[in-house]
């Protein structure tokens, strides 16, 4: 009697993602979101090499900072300690932001059959030059390998932005449910009176003019609640509180209440952005998530020598669909890029007036970004063309 037999399951495609943490949470934040999405939505066996597990643990508490190898949410995480070792290369290898993967791994990429697809995932910028560099090849000097540059970006001539399937539906459902938002904020220790105020999340680099903004907020015409993660803007927050800026500490002066929050896992950080009326974000990861939140946001860009980050900031403000003059001027002042001394007593009221308009226009921006496709899917489609 003949028996029907099913075809053997095809092995998962494998992918290695190498991440060196420079900006404490932005680098690993991007790589961790990408790794999870590739595993969950595309059934790819992902190995994530990370050199800083301590920063990783702050956005993903499941990470064991002492483990050389571990599995976290379906992704194999390896502590990348040095450039030595004997390696077996994956089908696709992503080098995040030119982080110089081990020479032995590159050798293994060249020796495997078929050879590995090698991509250098670059940083996000709205500058026009990236459109000409996106997917450009870079042949290895001695090995039969070619690395391709892959740029995230804001139009169809780039790789798009990171966004998981269903994220927009989750955001919309959460924001339509005031009880869910109140429960979430209450779990973080935010009091009911603070929830009723204008809620601002604050995530910035140390040089941000936080004290100047606090001074204006104290005299604001309506209550403001500023929610800041522990360790962020430490000097200004401690000065305002009059005590150590530890998670759970809070104080009120005039119209302003500042509350220090613990670092939370990435899904909860998304909810924090969704629940606030205005979000100050920094680097790349939280910058992208703020765009998907559908709320006004101010970007604190990672500082570079010779103020090159100001060029990137101005390029984004030029293309961003929700950038009113008030938002642009406050963003420039926040990044010390205004040509004159910032007058926060004028900058803040102007932005506050424009916030409803900015929030409405940000939804058009989301639709525009969605039309470009998501970064993970675009990256895999390109990998197929060069495999």
mmCIF file of C-alpha atoms in Angstrom:
data_model
loop_
_atom_site.group_PDB
_atom_site.id
_atom_site.type_symbol
_atom_site.label_atom_id
_atom_site.label_comp_id
_atom_site.label_asym_id
_atom_site.label_seq_id
_atom_site.Cartn_x
_atom_site.Cartn_y
_atom_site.Cartn_z
ATOM 1 C CA UNK A 1 0.000 0.000 0.000
ATOM 2 C CA UNK A 2 1.407 3.336 -1.018
ATOM 3 C CA UNK A 3 1.622 6.000 1.617
ATOM 4 C CA UNK A 4 1.674 9.699 0.952
ATOM 5 C CA UNK A 5 4.718 11.389 2.420
ATOM 6 C CA UNK A 6 5.081 15.062 2.932
ATOM 7 C CA UNK A 7 8.063 16.863 1.486
ATOM 8 C CA UNK A 8 10.791 17.580 4.016
ATOM 9 C CA UNK A 9 10.572 21.036 5.527
ATOM 10 C CA UNK A 10 12.874 23.547 3.931
ATOM 11 C CA UNK A 11 15.499 24.884 6.335
ATOM 12 C CA UNK A 12 15.035 28.445 7.444
ATOM 13 C CA UNK A 13 17.149 31.070 5.780
ATOM 14 C CA UNK A 14 19.802 32.245 8.201
ATOM 15 C CA UNK A 15 20.842 35.812 8.898
ATOM 16 C CA UNK A 16 23.594 37.281 11.060
ATOM 17 C CA UNK A 17 23.257 40.849 12.310
ATOM 18 C CA UNK A 18 26.333 42.511 13.824
ATOM 19 C CA UNK A 19 25.835 45.487 16.155
ATOM 20 C CA UNK A 20 28.392 47.626 17.977
ATOM 21 C CA UNK A 21 26.684 49.918 20.462
ATOM 22 C CA UNK A 22 27.842 53.523 20.075
ATOM 23 C CA UNK A 23 24.656 55.438 20.871
ATOM 24 C CA UNK A 24 23.655 53.550 24.032
ATOM 25 C CA UNK A 25 20.136 52.551 23.030
ATOM 26 C CA UNK A 26 19.648 53.664 19.444
ATOM 27 C CA UNK A 27 21.994 51.141 17.825
ATOM 28 C CA UNK A 28 20.817 48.098 19.727
ATOM 29 C CA UNK A 29 17.248 49.413 19.596
ATOM 30 C CA UNK A 30 17.255 49.371 15.796
ATOM 31 C CA UNK A 31 18.997 46.010 15.551
ATOM 32 C CA UNK A 32 16.734 44.356 18.118
ATOM 33 C CA UNK A 33 13.564 45.532 16.383
ATOM 34 C CA UNK A 34 14.913 44.376 13.024
ATOM 35 C CA UNK A 35 16.011 40.995 14.393
ATOM 36 C CA UNK A 36 12.619 40.320 15.980
ATOM 37 C CA UNK A 37 10.739 41.331 12.852
ATOM 38 C CA UNK A 38 12.871 39.156 10.586
ATOM 39 C CA UNK A 39 12.301 36.157 12.845
ATOM 40 C CA UNK A 40 8.576 36.681 13.496
ATOM 41 C CA UNK A 41 7.327 37.929 10.146
ATOM 42 C CA UNK A 42 9.763 36.311 7.711
ATOM 43 C CA UNK A 43 10.670 33.047 9.521
ATOM 44 C CA UNK A 44 14.385 33.735 9.328
ATOM 45 C CA UNK A 45 16.833 32.186 11.796
ATOM 46 C CA UNK A 46 18.531 35.299 13.181
ATOM 47 C CA UNK A 47 21.793 35.429 15.108
ATOM 48 C CA UNK A 48 22.332 38.858 16.658
ATOM 49 C CA UNK A 49 25.925 39.674 17.596
ATOM 50 C CA UNK A 50 26.082 42.497 20.180
ATOM 51 C CA UNK A 51 29.101 43.923 22.001
ATOM 52 C CA UNK A 52 27.151 45.643 24.822
ATOM 53 C CA UNK A 53 24.633 43.432 26.619
ATOM 54 C CA UNK A 54 24.152 45.915 29.460
ATOM 55 C CA UNK A 55 22.583 48.533 27.184
ATOM 56 C CA UNK A 56 20.635 45.745 25.491
ATOM 57 C CA UNK A 57 19.191 44.583 28.824
ATOM 58 C CA UNK A 58 17.787 48.045 29.606
ATOM 59 C CA UNK A 59 15.424 47.816 26.623
ATOM 60 C CA UNK A 60 14.941 44.031 26.864
ATOM 61 C CA UNK A 61 15.020 42.818 30.505
ATOM 62 C CA UNK A 62 15.161 39.159 29.423
ATOM 63 C CA UNK A 63 18.769 39.543 28.267
ATOM 64 C CA UNK A 64 21.340 37.820 30.488
ATOM 65 C CA UNK A 65 24.371 40.115 30.503
ATOM 66 C CA UNK A 66 26.681 37.220 31.475
ATOM 67 C CA UNK A 67 25.635 34.709 28.807
ATOM 68 C CA UNK A 68 27.935 34.278 25.790
ATOM 69 C CA UNK A 69 25.024 32.786 23.816
ATOM 70 C CA UNK A 70 21.309 32.846 24.579
ATOM 71 C CA UNK A 71 17.930 32.736 22.889
ATOM 72 C CA UNK A 72 15.685 35.747 23.425
ATOM 73 C CA UNK A 73 12.215 35.856 21.857
ATOM 74 C CA UNK A 74 13.247 33.417 19.147
ATOM 75 C CA UNK A 75 16.474 35.254 18.277
ATOM 76 C CA UNK A 76 19.907 33.804 19.072
ATOM 77 C CA UNK A 77 21.918 36.509 20.839
ATOM 78 C CA UNK A 78 25.705 36.259 20.971
ATOM 79 C CA UNK A 79 27.998 38.440 23.057
ATOM 80 C CA UNK A 80 30.454 39.868 20.519
ATOM 81 C CA UNK A 81 33.631 40.208 22.598
ATOM 82 C CA UNK A 82 36.413 40.505 20.017
ATOM 83 C CA UNK A 83 37.347 39.898 16.377
ATOM 84 C CA UNK A 84 38.764 36.408 16.883
ATOM 85 C CA UNK A 85 37.165 33.030 16.306
ATOM 86 C CA UNK A 86 36.201 30.348 13.823
ATOM 87 C CA UNK A 87 32.842 31.011 12.200
ATOM 88 C CA UNK A 88 30.126 29.492 10.078
ATOM 89 C CA UNK A 89 28.568 32.230 7.969
ATOM 90 C CA UNK A 90 24.841 32.856 7.526
ATOM 91 C CA UNK A 91 22.985 33.183 4.216
ATOM 92 C CA UNK A 92 22.625 36.939 4.755
ATOM 93 C CA UNK A 93 25.022 39.047 6.832
ATOM 94 C CA UNK A 94 24.147 42.563 7.971
ATOM 95 C CA UNK A 95 26.884 44.830 9.231
ATOM 96 C CA UNK A 96 25.155 47.657 11.074
ATOM 97 C CA UNK A 97 26.626 51.077 10.415
ATOM 98 C CA UNK A 98 30.050 49.867 9.246
ATOM 99 C CA UNK A 99 30.882 48.054 12.489
ATOM 100 C CA UNK A 100 33.736 45.939 10.989
ATOM 101 C CA UNK A 101 32.732 42.315 11.434
ATOM 102 C CA UNK A 102 35.469 39.759 12.273
ATOM 103 C CA UNK A 103 37.896 38.921 9.439
ATOM 104 C CA UNK A 104 37.326 35.211 10.083
ATOM 105 C CA UNK A 105 33.622 35.673 9.525
ATOM 106 C CA UNK A 106 34.250 37.484 6.241
ATOM 107 C CA UNK A 107 36.482 34.595 5.159
ATOM 108 C CA UNK A 108 33.692 32.144 6.006
ATOM 109 C CA UNK A 109 31.261 34.221 3.956
ATOM 110 C CA UNK A 110 33.514 33.877 0.904
ATOM 111 C CA UNK A 111 34.067 30.140 1.369
ATOM 112 C CA UNK A 112 30.451 29.043 1.780
ATOM 113 C CA UNK A 113 28.291 27.886 -1.150
ATOM 114 C CA UNK A 114 26.405 29.888 -2.136
ATOM 115 C CA UNK A 115 28.369 32.882 -0.932
ATOM 116 C CA UNK A 116 26.723 35.003 1.704
ATOM 117 C CA UNK A 117 24.812 38.168 0.817
ATOM 118 C CA UNK A 118 26.631 40.983 2.620
ATOM 119 C CA UNK A 119 24.806 44.211 3.445
ATOM 120 C CA UNK A 120 25.971 47.284 5.295
ATOM 121 C CA UNK A 121 22.874 48.802 6.932
ATOM 122 C CA UNK A 122 23.559 52.514 7.199
ATOM 123 C CA UNK A 123 22.191 55.255 9.432
ATOM 124 C CA UNK A 124 18.972 57.093 8.678
ATOM 125 C CA UNK A 125 19.127 60.508 7.023
ATOM 126 C CA UNK A 126 16.929 62.614 4.757
ATOM 127 C CA UNK A 127 19.928 64.001 2.857
ATOM 128 C CA UNK A 128 19.517 63.656 -0.903
ATOM 129 C CA UNK A 129 22.901 62.014 -1.482
ATOM 130 C CA UNK A 130 21.758 58.715 0.041
ATOM 131 C CA UNK A 131 19.451 58.095 -2.904
ATOM 132 C CA UNK A 132 22.492 57.731 -5.139
ATOM 133 C CA UNK A 133 24.331 55.503 -2.660
ATOM 134 C CA UNK A 134 21.469 53.180 -1.700
ATOM 135 C CA UNK A 135 22.288 49.567 -2.802
ATOM 136 C CA UNK A 136 25.687 50.569 -4.230
ATOM 137 C CA UNK A 137 28.144 47.637 -4.436
ATOM 138 C CA UNK A 138 31.568 47.595 -2.786
ATOM 139 C CA UNK A 139 33.732 44.659 -3.933
ATOM 140 C CA UNK A 140 36.135 43.198 -1.368
ATOM 141 C CA UNK A 141 39.781 43.970 -2.136
ATOM 142 C CA UNK A 142 40.967 40.339 -2.075
ATOM 143 C CA UNK A 143 38.004 37.976 -1.610
ATOM 144 C CA UNK A 144 35.230 37.088 -4.085
ATOM 145 C CA UNK A 145 32.665 39.048 -2.078
ATOM 146 C CA UNK A 146 30.682 42.207 -2.661
ATOM 147 C CA UNK A 147 29.153 44.281 0.094
ATOM 148 C CA UNK A 148 26.120 46.418 -0.725
ATOM 149 C CA UNK A 149 25.144 49.576 1.138
ATOM 150 C CA UNK A 150 21.536 49.694 2.246
ATOM 151 C CA UNK A 151 20.085 52.987 3.464
ATOM 152 C CA UNK A 152 16.849 53.446 5.379
ATOM 153 C CA UNK A 153 15.082 56.589 4.318
ATOM 154 C CA UNK A 154 11.974 58.607 3.650
ATOM 155 C CA UNK A 155 11.133 57.862 0.019
ATOM 156 C CA UNK A 156 10.900 55.001 -2.464
ATOM 157 C CA UNK A 157 14.491 55.534 -3.603
ATOM 158 C CA UNK A 158 15.729 54.297 -0.212
ATOM 159 C CA UNK A 159 15.018 51.290 2.013
ATOM 160 C CA UNK A 160 12.142 52.823 3.980
ATOM 161 C CA UNK A 161 11.653 52.754 7.749
ATOM 162 C CA UNK A 162 11.426 49.958 10.295
ATOM 163 C CA UNK A 163 7.815 49.052 10.980
ATOM 164 C CA UNK A 164 6.349 45.752 12.076
ATOM 165 C CA UNK A 165 3.187 44.341 10.554
ATOM 166 C CA UNK A 166 0.128 45.424 12.531
ATOM 167 C CA UNK A 167 1.846 48.276 14.384
ATOM 168 C CA UNK A 168 -0.519 50.920 13.014
ATOM 169 C CA UNK A 169 -3.566 48.908 14.081
ATOM 170 C CA UNK A 170 -2.133 48.422 17.578
ATOM 171 C CA UNK A 171 -1.444 52.139 17.940
ATOM 172 C CA UNK A 172 -4.884 53.153 16.745
ATOM 173 C CA UNK A 173 -6.626 50.694 19.086
ATOM 174 C CA UNK A 174 -4.568 51.874 22.061
ATOM 175 C CA UNK A 175 -5.201 55.557 21.386
ATOM 176 C CA UNK A 176 -8.941 54.923 21.006
ATOM 177 C CA UNK A 177 -9.026 53.354 24.474
ATOM 178 C CA UNK A 178 -8.592 56.003 27.226
ATOM 179 C CA UNK A 179 -8.914 53.338 29.919
ATOM 180 C CA UNK A 180 -6.017 51.372 28.431
ATOM 181 C CA UNK A 181 -3.854 54.507 28.291
ATOM 182 C CA UNK A 182 -4.704 55.427 31.875
ATOM 183 C CA UNK A 183 -3.970 51.890 33.068
ATOM 184 C CA UNK A 184 -0.639 51.861 31.267
ATOM 185 C CA UNK A 185 0.474 55.219 32.657
ATOM 186 C CA UNK A 186 -0.833 54.326 36.097
ATOM 187 C CA UNK A 187 1.279 51.162 36.053
ATOM 188 C CA UNK A 188 4.306 53.425 35.525
ATOM 189 C CA UNK A 189 3.327 55.433 38.606
ATOM 190 C CA UNK A 190 1.780 58.416 36.828
ATOM 191 C CA UNK A 191 -0.922 59.945 39.041
ATOM 192 C CA UNK A 192 -4.443 60.685 37.678
ATOM 193 C CA UNK A 193 -3.892 64.447 37.901
ATOM 194 C CA UNK A 194 -0.664 64.062 35.923
ATOM 195 C CA UNK A 195 -2.491 62.032 33.272
ATOM 196 C CA UNK A 196 -5.010 64.845 32.816
ATOM 197 C CA UNK A 197 -2.221 67.371 32.124
ATOM 198 C CA UNK A 198 -0.366 67.962 28.855
ATOM 199 C CA UNK A 199 1.880 64.876 28.804
ATOM 200 C CA UNK A 200 5.408 65.126 27.411
ATOM 201 C CA UNK A 201 7.928 62.295 27.166
ATOM 202 C CA UNK A 202 11.556 63.440 27.323
ATOM 203 C CA UNK A 203 14.402 61.372 25.865
ATOM 204 C CA UNK A 204 17.471 63.425 24.919
ATOM 205 C CA UNK A 205 21.255 63.640 25.044
ATOM 206 C CA UNK A 206 22.971 65.357 28.004
ATOM 207 C CA UNK A 207 23.621 68.663 26.191
ATOM 208 C CA UNK A 208 19.936 69.393 25.523
ATOM 209 C CA UNK A 209 18.713 72.717 27.038
ATOM 210 C CA UNK A 210 16.358 70.955 29.442
ATOM 211 C CA UNK A 211 16.694 73.482 32.270
ATOM 212 C CA UNK A 212 15.640 76.322 29.946
ATOM 213 C CA UNK A 213 12.570 74.390 28.842
ATOM 214 C CA UNK A 214 11.658 73.468 32.418
ATOM 215 C CA UNK A 215 11.820 77.156 33.358
ATOM 216 C CA UNK A 216 9.238 78.011 30.677
ATOM 217 C CA UNK A 217 7.019 75.046 31.512
ATOM 218 C CA UNK A 218 6.851 76.062 35.187
ATOM 219 C CA UNK A 219 5.082 79.257 34.104
ATOM 220 C CA UNK A 220 2.874 77.620 31.475
ATOM 221 C CA UNK A 221 -0.808 78.381 31.277
ATOM 222 C CA UNK A 222 -1.861 74.779 31.862
ATOM 223 C CA UNK A 223 -0.419 71.821 33.817
ATOM 224 C CA UNK A 224 2.376 69.901 32.110
ATOM 225 C CA UNK A 225 3.594 66.427 33.070
ATOM 226 C CA UNK A 226 7.109 65.591 31.882
ATOM 227 C CA UNK A 227 7.948 61.871 31.912
ATOM 228 C CA UNK A 228 11.676 61.181 31.669
ATOM 229 C CA UNK A 229 13.512 57.827 31.793
ATOM 230 C CA UNK A 230 15.968 57.322 34.630
ATOM 231 C CA UNK A 231 19.469 58.481 33.661
ATOM 232 C CA UNK A 232 18.290 60.931 30.984
ATOM 233 C CA UNK A 233 18.959 64.681 31.437
ATOM 234 C CA UNK A 234 20.226 63.774 34.893
ATOM 235 C CA UNK A 235 21.596 67.152 35.996
ATOM 236 C CA UNK A 236 18.558 69.189 34.972
ATOM 237 C CA UNK A 237 16.098 66.657 36.369
ATOM 238 C CA UNK A 238 17.970 66.351 39.664
ATOM 239 C CA UNK A 239 18.114 70.129 40.017
ATOM 240 C CA UNK A 240 14.380 70.358 39.433
ATOM 241 C CA UNK A 241 13.529 67.521 41.824
ATOM 242 C CA UNK A 242 15.928 68.615 44.546
ATOM 243 C CA UNK A 243 16.908 64.984 44.996
ATOM 244 C CA UNK A 244 18.456 62.079 43.100
ATOM 245 C CA UNK A 245 16.707 61.453 39.798
ATOM 246 C CA UNK A 246 15.762 57.850 40.514
ATOM 247 C CA UNK A 247 12.846 55.952 38.995
ATOM 248 C CA UNK A 248 9.691 56.860 40.883
ATOM 249 C CA UNK A 249 10.893 60.269 42.084
ATOM 250 C CA UNK A 250 8.805 63.281 41.128
ATOM 251 C CA UNK A 251 8.202 66.920 42.017
ATOM 252 C CA UNK A 252 5.962 69.824 41.021
ATOM 253 C CA UNK A 253 6.972 73.452 40.576
ATOM 254 C CA UNK A 254 4.330 75.811 39.253
ATOM 255 C CA UNK A 255 2.571 74.226 36.282
ATOM 256 C CA UNK A 256 5.253 71.569 35.756
ATOM 257 C CA UNK A 257 5.447 68.084 37.244
ATOM 258 C CA UNK A 258 8.526 66.015 36.397
ATOM 259 C CA UNK A 259 8.333 62.279 36.998
ATOM 260 C CA UNK A 260 11.225 59.844 36.507
ATOM 261 C CA UNK A 261 10.282 56.539 34.894
ATOM 262 C CA UNK A 262 12.226 53.286 34.824
ATOM 263 C CA UNK A 263 13.547 52.139 31.463
ATOM 264 C CA UNK A 264 10.908 49.959 29.863
ATOM 265 C CA UNK A 265 10.942 47.252 27.161
ATOM 266 C CA UNK A 266 10.534 48.495 23.606
ATOM 267 C CA UNK A 267 6.795 47.639 23.296
ATOM 268 C CA UNK A 268 6.080 49.689 26.413
ATOM 269 C CA UNK A 269 8.167 52.582 25.120
ATOM 270 C CA UNK A 270 5.970 52.587 22.024
ATOM 271 C CA UNK A 271 2.909 52.837 24.273
ATOM 272 C CA UNK A 272 4.493 55.740 26.153
ATOM 273 C CA UNK A 273 4.910 57.619 22.864
ATOM 274 C CA UNK A 274 1.319 56.805 21.910
ATOM 275 C CA UNK A 275 0.005 58.014 25.295
ATOM 276 C CA UNK A 276 1.832 61.369 25.387
ATOM 277 C CA UNK A 277 0.797 64.573 23.647
ATOM 278 C CA UNK A 278 4.355 65.544 22.678
ATOM 279 C CA UNK A 279 7.487 63.415 22.463
ATOM 280 C CA UNK A 280 11.105 64.519 22.664
ATOM 281 C CA UNK A 281 13.172 61.718 21.128
ATOM 282 C CA UNK A 282 16.813 61.179 20.301
ATOM 283 C CA UNK A 283 19.094 59.269 17.944
ATOM 284 C CA UNK A 284 17.427 57.012 15.383
ATOM 285 C CA UNK A 285 15.322 54.312 17.042
ATOM 286 C CA UNK A 286 13.036 56.520 19.151
ATOM 287 C CA UNK A 287 13.003 59.067 16.300
ATOM 288 C CA UNK A 288 11.407 56.520 13.964
ATOM 289 C CA UNK A 289 8.996 55.269 16.633
ATOM 290 C CA UNK A 290 7.830 58.826 17.283
ATOM 291 C CA UNK A 291 6.890 59.107 13.616
ATOM 292 C CA UNK A 292 4.659 56.044 13.933
ATOM 293 C CA UNK A 293 3.041 57.455 17.108
ATOM 294 C CA UNK A 294 1.084 60.088 15.204
ATOM 295 C CA UNK A 295 1.919 62.800 17.742
ATOM 296 C CA UNK A 296 4.079 65.937 17.541
ATOM 297 C CA UNK A 297 7.737 65.221 18.291
ATOM 298 C CA UNK A 298 11.061 67.007 18.629
ATOM 299 C CA UNK A 299 14.181 65.175 17.473
ATOM 300 C CA UNK A 300 17.477 65.479 19.341
ATOM 301 C CA UNK A 301 19.957 64.243 16.753
ATOM 302 C CA UNK A 302 23.153 62.402 17.677
ATOM 303 C CA UNK A 303 25.929 65.039 17.791
ATOM 304 C CA UNK A 304 28.731 64.898 15.210
ATOM 305 C CA UNK A 305 31.971 66.790 14.698
ATOM 306 C CA UNK A 306 31.774 70.113 12.841
ATOM 307 C CA UNK A 307 28.006 70.167 13.507
ATOM 308 C CA UNK A 308 27.326 67.768 10.643
ATOM 309 C CA UNK A 309 24.245 66.631 12.553
ATOM 310 C CA UNK A 310 22.716 70.059 11.932
ATOM 311 C CA UNK A 311 22.780 69.309 8.203
ATOM 312 C CA UNK A 312 20.878 66.069 8.814
ATOM 313 C CA UNK A 313 18.364 67.779 11.062
ATOM 314 C CA UNK A 314 17.652 70.525 8.521
ATOM 315 C CA UNK A 315 17.316 67.939 5.734
ATOM 316 C CA UNK A 316 14.663 66.111 7.718
ATOM 317 C CA UNK A 317 12.770 69.250 8.656
ATOM 318 C CA UNK A 318 12.714 70.163 4.965
ATOM 319 C CA UNK A 319 10.966 66.934 3.935
ATOM 320 C CA UNK A 320 8.836 66.257 7.013
ATOM 321 C CA UNK A 321 5.163 66.829 6.330
ATOM 322 C CA UNK A 322 4.356 68.130 9.824
ATOM 323 C CA UNK A 323 7.164 70.656 10.188
ATOM 324 C CA UNK A 324 5.506 74.011 10.854
ATOM 325 C CA UNK A 325 7.741 77.011 11.390
ATOM 326 C CA UNK A 326 7.208 76.770 15.150
ATOM 327 C CA UNK A 327 8.241 73.100 15.221
ATOM 328 C CA UNK A 328 11.265 73.739 13.011
ATOM 329 C CA UNK A 329 12.494 76.629 15.123
ATOM 330 C CA UNK A 330 12.101 74.767 18.398
ATOM 331 C CA UNK A 331 13.822 71.687 16.943
ATOM 332 C CA UNK A 332 16.726 73.838 15.753
ATOM 333 C CA UNK A 333 16.982 75.498 19.166
ATOM 334 C CA UNK A 334 16.835 72.114 20.917
ATOM 335 C CA UNK A 335 19.848 71.072 18.837
ATOM 336 C CA UNK A 336 21.667 74.420 19.261
ATOM 337 C CA UNK A 337 21.280 75.143 15.561
ATOM 338 C CA UNK A 338 19.435 78.472 15.642
ATOM 339 C CA UNK A 339 21.496 81.375 14.276
ATOM 340 C CA UNK A 340 20.429 83.503 17.256
ATOM 341 C CA UNK A 341 20.102 82.894 20.996
ATOM 342 C CA UNK A 342 17.014 80.814 21.682
ATOM 343 C CA UNK A 343 14.139 82.603 23.409
ATOM 344 C CA UNK A 344 12.252 79.705 24.974
ATOM 345 C CA UNK A 345 9.518 82.003 26.281
ATOM 346 C CA UNK A 346 8.507 82.515 22.632
ATOM 347 C CA UNK A 347 9.502 79.167 21.127
ATOM 348 C CA UNK A 348 7.362 77.042 23.447
ATOM 349 C CA UNK A 349 4.042 78.954 23.160
ATOM 350 C CA UNK A 350 4.372 78.996 19.361
ATOM 351 C CA UNK A 351 4.832 75.226 19.256
ATOM 352 C CA UNK A 352 2.010 74.645 21.712
ATOM 353 C CA UNK A 353 -0.332 76.635 19.498
ATOM 354 C CA UNK A 354 0.634 74.552 16.447
ATOM 355 C CA UNK A 355 0.418 71.138 18.122
ATOM 356 C CA UNK A 356 -3.103 70.207 16.895
ATOM 357 C CA UNK A 357 -2.102 71.131 13.346
ATOM 358 C CA UNK A 358 1.161 69.175 13.615
ATOM 359 C CA UNK A 359 -0.624 66.088 14.971
ATOM 360 C CA UNK A 360 -3.143 66.167 12.115
ATOM 361 C CA UNK A 361 -0.452 66.525 9.474
ATOM 362 C CA UNK A 362 1.658 63.751 11.006
ATOM 363 C CA UNK A 363 -0.969 61.214 9.933
ATOM 364 C CA UNK A 364 -0.410 62.236 6.302
ATOM 365 C CA UNK A 365 3.298 61.712 6.864
ATOM 366 C CA UNK A 366 2.631 58.193 8.159
ATOM 367 C CA UNK A 367 0.640 57.336 5.041
ATOM 368 C CA UNK A 368 3.469 58.663 2.893
ATOM 369 C CA UNK A 369 6.023 56.532 4.754
ATOM 370 C CA UNK A 370 3.849 53.404 4.593
ATOM 371 C CA UNK A 371 3.725 53.711 0.816
ATOM 372 C CA UNK A 372 7.509 53.122 0.735
ATOM 373 C CA UNK A 373 7.187 49.664 2.313
ATOM 374 C CA UNK A 374 8.938 48.581 5.509
ATOM 375 C CA UNK A 375 12.698 48.324 5.887
ATOM 376 C CA UNK A 376 12.849 44.614 6.764
ATOM 377 C CA UNK A 377 10.793 43.523 3.750
ATOM 378 C CA UNK A 378 12.653 45.866 1.402
ATOM 379 C CA UNK A 379 15.979 44.586 2.685
ATOM 380 C CA UNK A 380 15.038 40.938 2.064
ATOM 381 C CA UNK A 381 13.710 41.701 -1.421
ATOM 382 C CA UNK A 382 17.017 43.336 -2.299
ATOM 383 C CA UNK A 383 18.979 40.410 -0.829
ATOM 384 C CA UNK A 384 17.127 38.095 -3.211
ATOM 385 C CA UNK A 385 18.316 40.133 -6.180
ATOM 386 C CA UNK A 386 22.010 39.784 -5.251
ATOM 387 C CA UNK A 387 22.039 36.212 -3.920
#
